[in-house]
Every structure is written in structure tokens, then in C-alpha cells.
């Protein structure tokens, strides 16, 4: 009888922790969506800092070849330009497409970070970590943010 009670108690604890996880994910999803609405179009400087992230995929769609026709000083990963070019092809050439790629990628990074941190920490501690990542990484309005990053190659690498 004791093993049945132990098992039942473990199940109750697991269910209560899962409920806390659902609440935590729901809260940071709500905060994430709210911050996306409030900061839409205010990330990065497309003319000075991040212009190549918008220009290179557009030039690739027009038939130019990377490295041969398009001079790119840093090419850590040409796959990022190809992903952005595919998104341009599907949704049109617009900075909003790059913003949406950054939003989706950063949300998936936050969820993955939460799940990894939950292996070692309680839900409140994991939520605190994710909130700090959101504050100092995702929605940081200067050059190094996840929504409109300096280099999408680094964002896609972090997502991978």
C-alpha cells in the first residue's frame, strides 16, 4: 500500500509542476506578445547597422550570386541569407518579413531555454531566467537584439 501512495504523491507533484509550467509559459507568451506589439519597428537601424541583412537576400532573389556578385564582408553562414531570401520569396520583400523571422526565432529560443532550464530549476527560477533573456536579449532596442539582429546567422545558429 505504501508504494501506491508514494506513486500517487509523485503523480500529484508532477501534475502541480506541469500546471506551474503551463502558467509560466502562458505568462511569458503574453508578455512576449505585448512587447512585440509595443516595440514593432523600433529594433535595429536598417540603413546603418543591418542593411546587409535586408539587401543581400533581395539581391539574391534578383539573380545575383553571393560572393561573386554581392560583396559581403562577413559571411559566417550563407544559409541565413538563403533563409531570408526564401521568406522574401514567400511573403514579399519587406522589413516586416525580417521582423517576423526574428520574432518567431526569438520565441522558439525562449521556449527552448525555458525547457532546458526546467531540467535543473523550479518553474519560478526558469521563468526568471527567461524574463531576463527577454529583457536583455530579445527586446533590447540597440544593435544586439533577437528581433532585428545585426546578423541573422547568429540568431539562426542559436535557434539550431
XYZ file of N, CA and C in Angstrom:
480
model
N 0.819 -1.188 0.000
C 0.000 0.000 0.000
C 0.867 1.259 0.000
N 2.045 1.158 0.620
C 2.901 2.330 0.703
C 3.404 2.736 -0.680
N 3.746 1.782 -1.534
C 4.250 2.115 -2.862
C 3.165 2.790 -3.705
N 1.913 2.366 -3.533
C 0.819 3.004 -4.255
C 0.665 4.463 -3.823
N 0.751 4.711 -2.525
C 0.644 6.084 -2.016
C 1.813 6.944 -2.489
N 3.022 6.369 -2.491
C 4.188 7.107 -2.991
C 4.009 7.478 -4.463
N 3.543 6.515 -5.234
C 3.318 6.762 -6.656
C 2.264 7.842 -6.852
N 1.201 7.773 -6.088
C 0.137 8.769 -6.185
C 0.649 10.157 -5.820
N 1.477 10.248 -4.788
C 2.049 11.533 -4.391
C 2.982 12.082 -5.474
N 3.770 11.209 -6.073
C 4.663 11.654 -7.156
C 3.871 12.177 -8.340
N 2.766 11.512 -8.653
C 1.919 11.961 -9.754
C 1.322 13.328 -9.437
N 0.867 13.521 -8.197
C 0.303 14.813 -7.803
C 1.342 15.926 -7.917
N 2.570 15.646 -7.485
C 3.643 16.649 -7.571
C 3.954 16.965 -9.032
N 4.031 15.926 -9.870
C 4.322 16.150 -11.292
C 3.230 16.976 -11.955
N 1.959 16.699 -11.619
C 0.855 17.460 -12.205
C 0.899 18.907 -11.744
N 1.186 19.124 -10.463
C 1.246 20.509 -9.982
C 2.401 21.259 -10.628
N 3.537 20.600 -10.843
C 4.656 21.260 -11.513
C 4.326 21.534 -12.979
N 3.626 20.614 -13.637
C 3.233 20.852 -15.030
C 2.289 22.041 -15.118
N 1.389 22.168 -14.148
C 0.473 23.304 -14.130
C 1.255 24.602 -13.980
N 2.275 24.600 -13.115
C 3.119 25.783 -12.958
C 3.862 26.101 -14.261
N 4.300 25.055 -14.969
C 4.965 25.270 -16.255
C 4.015 25.909 -17.266
N 2.780 25.418 -17.287
C 1.801 25.982 -18.216
C 1.545 27.445 -17.888
N 1.414 27.766 -16.611
C 1.211 29.161 -16.205
C 2.407 30.019 -16.596
N 3.605 29.508 -16.342
C 4.811 30.281 -16.655
C 4.916 30.544 -18.158
N 4.685 29.510 -18.966
C 4.762 29.679 -20.419
C 3.669 30.629 -20.900
N 2.482 30.529 -20.324
C 1.393 31.433 -20.715
C 1.732 32.876 -20.362
N 2.313 33.097 -19.194
C 2.665 34.462 -18.784
C 3.756 35.031 -19.675
N 4.829 34.255 -19.915
C 5.886 34.850 -20.735
C 5.469 34.955 -22.204
N 4.527 34.132 -22.653
C 3.992 34.304 -24.003
C 3.187 35.594 -24.098
N 2.370 35.863 -23.082
C 1.590 37.102 -23.061
C 2.516 38.322 -23.032
N 3.532 38.293 -22.175
C 4.483 39.409 -22.093
C 5.235 39.556 -23.415
N 5.603 38.439 -24.021
C 6.311 38.460 -25.298
C 5.457 39.122 -26.385
N 4.195 38.724 -26.482
C 3.300 39.301 -27.491
C 3.093 40.794 -27.231
N 2.900 41.152 -25.977
C 2.719 42.559 -25.621
C 3.951 43.387 -25.997
N 5.128 42.875 -25.690
C 6.360 43.587 -26.027
C 6.568 43.661 -27.543
N 6.161 42.619 -28.265
C 6.262 42.666 -29.729
C 5.396 43.780 -30.293
N 4.215 43.922 -29.740
C 3.309 44.986 -30.195
C 3.887 46.363 -29.867
N 4.410 46.518 -28.657
C 4.919 47.820 -28.234
C 6.204 48.235 -28.945
N 7.024 47.264 -29.349
C 8.319 47.596 -29.945
C 8.370 47.354 -31.447
N 7.234 47.132 -32.087
C 7.221 46.818 -33.516
C 7.888 47.931 -34.323
N 8.878 47.564 -35.117
C 9.554 48.511 -35.991
C 10.577 49.402 -35.325
N 10.875 49.163 -34.065
C 11.815 50.025 -33.349
C 13.145 49.337 -33.066
N 13.387 48.196 -33.671
C 14.607 47.439 -33.403
C 15.613 47.635 -34.526
N 16.865 47.883 -34.152
C 17.936 47.998 -35.116
C 17.825 49.233 -35.992
N 18.817 49.427 -36.821
C 18.835 50.526 -37.778
C 19.083 49.916 -39.154
N 18.051 49.802 -39.986
C 18.220 49.104 -41.259
C 19.146 49.807 -42.242
N 19.394 51.082 -42.053
C 20.243 51.803 -43.005
C 21.714 51.647 -42.628
N 22.037 51.852 -41.370
C 23.436 51.850 -40.957
C 23.901 50.459 -40.545
N 23.177 49.828 -39.629
C 23.692 48.628 -38.985
C 23.326 47.328 -39.684
N 22.094 47.172 -40.067
C 21.607 45.865 -40.501
C 21.170 45.847 -41.951
N 21.642 46.775 -42.755
C 21.208 46.868 -44.137
C 21.552 45.647 -44.968
N 22.679 45.045 -44.699
C 23.061 43.883 -45.499
C 22.109 42.724 -45.280
N 21.506 42.634 -44.096
C 20.563 41.551 -43.825
C 19.299 41.697 -44.663
N 18.982 42.908 -45.069
C 17.822 43.132 -45.932
C 18.220 43.154 -47.415
N 19.398 43.694 -47.703
C 19.816 43.873 -49.097
C 20.269 42.573 -49.752
N 21.089 41.795 -49.061
C 21.682 40.603 -49.678
C 20.622 39.596 -50.120
N 19.630 39.239 -49.291
C 18.601 38.307 -49.783
C 17.796 38.875 -50.960
N 17.555 40.189 -50.952
C 16.830 40.817 -52.050
C 17.649 40.721 -53.343
N 18.940 40.957 -53.250
C 19.809 40.851 -54.425
C 19.894 39.405 -54.914
N 19.877 38.453 -53.982
C 19.893 37.043 -54.377
C 18.626 36.673 -55.142
N 17.505 37.246 -54.747
C 16.251 36.993 -55.468
C 16.280 37.578 -56.874
N 17.048 38.624 -57.065
C 17.139 39.251 -58.381
C 18.160 38.557 -59.279
N 18.722 37.442 -58.818
C 19.608 36.648 -59.653
C 21.090 36.838 -59.403
N 21.454 37.696 -58.493
C 22.878 37.880 -58.209
C 23.381 36.720 -57.358
N 24.660 36.434 -57.490
C 25.268 35.306 -56.799
C 26.090 35.820 -55.623
N 25.880 35.170 -54.482
C 26.587 35.552 -53.264
C 28.085 35.358 -53.449
N 28.873 36.257 -52.968
C 30.328 36.323 -53.027
C 30.799 36.752 -54.420
N 30.221 36.231 -55.490
C 30.655 36.612 -56.835
C 30.119 37.992 -57.220
N 28.813 38.194 -57.101
C 28.204 39.464 -57.485
C 27.936 40.382 -56.295
N 27.730 39.787 -55.150
C 27.385 40.556 -53.952
C 28.579 40.494 -53.012
N 29.165 41.638 -52.733
C 30.279 41.673 -51.790
C 29.737 41.685 -50.366
N 30.063 40.640 -49.633
C 29.674 40.544 -48.232
C 30.952 40.398 -47.436
N 31.182 41.366 -46.568
C 32.426 41.364 -45.787
C 32.485 40.149 -44.867
N 31.414 39.890 -44.120
C 31.394 38.688 -43.306
C 30.321 37.758 -43.822
N 30.715 36.557 -44.052
C 29.759 35.531 -44.443
C 29.935 34.345 -43.519
N 29.501 34.464 -42.280
C 29.659 33.338 -41.376
C 28.795 32.158 -41.796
N 27.667 32.467 -42.431
C 26.752 31.405 -42.804
C 25.871 31.900 -43.941
N 26.156 31.498 -45.166
C 25.309 31.950 -46.267
C 23.895 31.380 -46.190
N 23.696 30.367 -45.364
C 22.364 29.785 -45.203
C 21.375 30.816 -44.663
N 21.838 31.723 -43.817
C 20.929 32.739 -43.272
C 20.405 33.651 -44.372
N 21.255 34.012 -45.327
C 20.790 34.827 -46.440
C 19.792 34.053 -47.295
N 20.026 32.752 -47.442
C 19.114 31.935 -48.229
C 17.758 31.782 -47.533
N 17.768 31.617 -46.212
C 16.505 31.534 -45.462
C 15.730 32.837 -45.611
N 16.416 33.958 -45.485
C 15.754 35.253 -45.638
C 15.250 35.458 -47.064
N 16.008 34.981 -48.052
C 15.569 35.100 -49.449
C 14.314 34.257 -49.696
N 14.256 33.072 -49.102
C 13.059 32.234 -49.240
C 11.862 32.921 -48.594
N 12.083 33.518 -47.434
C 10.992 34.248 -46.772
C 10.544 35.441 -47.618
N 11.494 36.143 -48.244
C 11.143 37.237 -49.147
C 10.318 36.721 -50.330
N 10.720 35.577 -50.844
C 10.006 34.994 -51.993
C 8.573 34.635 -51.610
N 8.389 34.095 -50.399
C 7.062 33.668 -49.957
C 6.168 34.826 -49.550
N 6.729 35.804 -48.842
C 5.913 36.849 -48.230
C 6.124 38.243 -48.802
N 7.049 38.400 -49.726
C 7.311 39.710 -50.301
C 8.528 40.365 -49.668
N 9.116 41.291 -50.401
C 10.319 41.979 -49.923
C 9.882 43.146 -49.050
N 10.070 42.966 -47.740
C 9.647 43.968 -46.782
C 10.409 43.727 -45.478
N 10.711 44.787 -44.763
C 11.389 44.624 -43.471
C 10.517 43.882 -42.464
N 9.214 43.942 -42.625
C 8.311 43.226 -41.715
C 8.551 41.722 -41.766
N 8.972 41.219 -42.921
C 9.281 39.794 -43.044
C 10.463 39.445 -42.148
N 11.478 40.298 -42.148
C 12.635 40.046 -41.285
C 12.259 40.182 -39.813
N 11.401 41.148 -39.493
C 10.930 41.267 -38.111
C 10.196 40.000 -37.681
N 9.344 39.475 -38.541
C 8.590 38.270 -38.187
C 9.516 37.061 -38.034
N 10.527 36.947 -38.889
C 11.504 35.866 -38.723
C 12.219 35.987 -37.381
N 12.561 37.202 -37.009
C 13.213 37.428 -35.723
C 12.288 37.114 -34.560
N 11.013 37.479 -34.679
C 10.055 37.213 -33.600
C 9.852 35.712 -33.417
N 9.638 35.007 -34.519
C 9.423 33.551 -34.419
C 10.675 32.872 -33.869
N 11.827 33.252 -34.379
C 13.077 32.637 -33.903
C 13.319 32.931 -32.428
N 13.096 34.168 -32.018
C 13.352 34.510 -30.614
C 12.356 33.818 -29.689
N 11.098 33.671 -30.107
C 10.135 32.959 -29.264
C 10.538 31.491 -29.116
N 10.962 30.874 -30.212
C 11.390 29.473 -30.120
C 12.646 29.325 -29.256
N 13.543 30.295 -29.312
C 14.723 30.266 -28.444
C 14.306 30.391 -26.984
N 13.338 31.264 -26.693
C 12.860 31.412 -25.316
C 12.210 30.131 -24.798
N 11.389 29.499 -25.616
C 10.743 28.252 -25.189
C 11.789 27.168 -24.956
N 12.739 27.052 -25.862
C 13.793 26.051 -25.688
C 14.625 26.333 -24.440
N 14.926 27.602 -24.198
C 15.689 27.967 -22.999
C 14.915 27.636 -21.732
N 13.608 27.873 -21.768
C 12.783 27.547 -20.603
C 12.792 26.039 -20.356
N 12.635 25.258 -21.405
C 12.599 23.805 -21.243
C 13.938 23.255 -20.750
N 15.023 23.817 -21.253
C 16.345 23.366 -20.791
C 16.572 23.768 -19.338
N 16.197 24.976 -18.985
C 16.405 25.407 -17.598
C 15.506 24.662 -16.625
N 14.376 24.158 -17.099
C 13.473 23.397 -16.229
C 14.047 22.039 -15.844
N 15.062 21.582 -16.557
C 15.702 20.318 -16.197
C 16.367 20.444 -14.833
N 16.930 21.613 -14.555
C 17.677 21.803 -13.312
C 16.976 22.680 -12.288
N 16.043 23.514 -12.721
C 15.477 24.521 -11.830
C 13.966 24.375 -11.691
N 13.442 25.060 -10.692
C 11.992 25.113 -10.489
C 11.369 26.076 -11.499
N 10.045 26.018 -11.688
C 9.402 26.889 -12.681
C 9.629 28.384 -12.451
N 9.613 28.829 -11.208
C 9.801 30.261 -10.946
C 11.212 30.716 -11.331
N 12.206 29.911 -11.020
C 13.584 30.267 -11.380
C 13.763 30.256 -12.902
N 13.177 29.273 -13.569
C 13.255 29.210 -15.029
C 12.547 30.398 -15.658
N 11.396 30.766 -15.117
C 10.671 31.930 -15.608
C 11.502 33.195 -15.435
N 12.188 33.314 -14.306
C 13.033 34.485 -14.054
C 14.158 34.579 -15.082
N 14.743 33.450 -15.409
C 15.809 33.437 -16.412
C 15.277 33.872 -17.767
N 14.119 33.341 -18.145
C 13.527 33.684 -19.433
C 13.147 35.157 -19.474
N 12.651 35.670 -18.364
C 12.292 37.095 -18.314
C 13.543 37.962 -18.486
N 14.653 37.550 -17.895
C 15.909 38.302 -18.069
C 16.389 38.222 -19.520
N 16.296 37.037 -20.128
C 16.692 36.901 -21.535
C 15.808 37.781 -22.415
N 14.508 37.819 -22.099
C 13.602 38.683 -22.857
C 13.984 40.154 -22.699
N 14.309 40.551 -21.492
C 14.613 41.955 -21.231
C 15.936 42.396 -21.843
N 16.973 41.564 -21.712
C 18.313 41.983 -22.117
C 18.751 41.447 -23.468
N 17.995 40.508 -24.043
C 18.386 39.946 -25.323
C 17.387 40.185 -26.425
N 16.166 39.796 -26.178
C 15.161 39.858 -27.234
C 14.713 41.291 -27.493
N 14.350 42.009 -26.458
C 13.762 43.336 -26.628
C 14.721 44.463 -26.270
N 15.995 44.239 -26.397
C 16.976 45.273 -26.169
C 17.002 46.129 -27.435
N 16.693 47.423 -27.351
C 16.433 48.213 -28.558
C 17.656 48.594 -29.386
N 18.822 48.242 -28.961
C 20.007 48.656 -29.692
C 20.434 47.575 -30.671
N 21.695 47.515 -30.962
C 22.203 46.675 -32.037
C 22.029 45.179 -31.792
N 22.276 44.705 -30.617
C 22.293 43.267 -30.361
C 20.966 42.794 -29.782
N 19.975 42.658 -30.624
C 18.721 42.088 -30.158
C 18.355 40.904 -31.039
N 17.325 40.185 -30.660
C 16.942 38.996 -31.414
C 15.897 39.290 -32.479
N 15.154 40.374 -32.355
C 14.079 40.660 -33.292
C 14.644 41.110 -34.641
N 15.557 42.057 -34.632
C 16.219 42.516 -35.848
C 17.712 42.529 -35.561
N 18.345 41.368 -35.586
C 19.741 41.274 -35.138
C 20.725 41.846 -36.149
N 21.918 42.046 -35.674
C 22.991 42.504 -36.547
C 23.280 41.453 -37.611
N 23.196 40.185 -37.225
C 23.412 39.094 -38.160
C 22.402 37.987 -37.877
N 21.593 37.679 -38.865
C 20.626 36.592 -38.702
C 21.309 35.230 -38.610
N 22.544 35.128 -39.077
C 23.260 33.857 -38.980
C 23.427 33.447 -37.517
N 23.729 34.400 -36.661
C 23.892 34.093 -35.242
C 22.561 33.749 -34.591
N 21.501 34.411 -35.013
C 20.172 34.099 -34.484
C 19.749 32.686 -34.886
N 19.944 32.342 -36.145
C 19.578 31.002 -36.615
C 20.466 29.935 -35.990
N 21.716 30.272 -35.726
C 22.607 29.322 -35.056
C 22.140 29.078 -33.630
N 21.749 30.126 -32.929
C 21.232 29.959 -31.571
C 19.943 29.149 -31.578
N 19.122 29.368 -32.580
C 17.889 28.600 -32.698
C 18.180 27.125 -32.952
N 19.199 26.863 -33.753
C 19.563 25.459 -34.034
C 20.091 24.773 -32.827
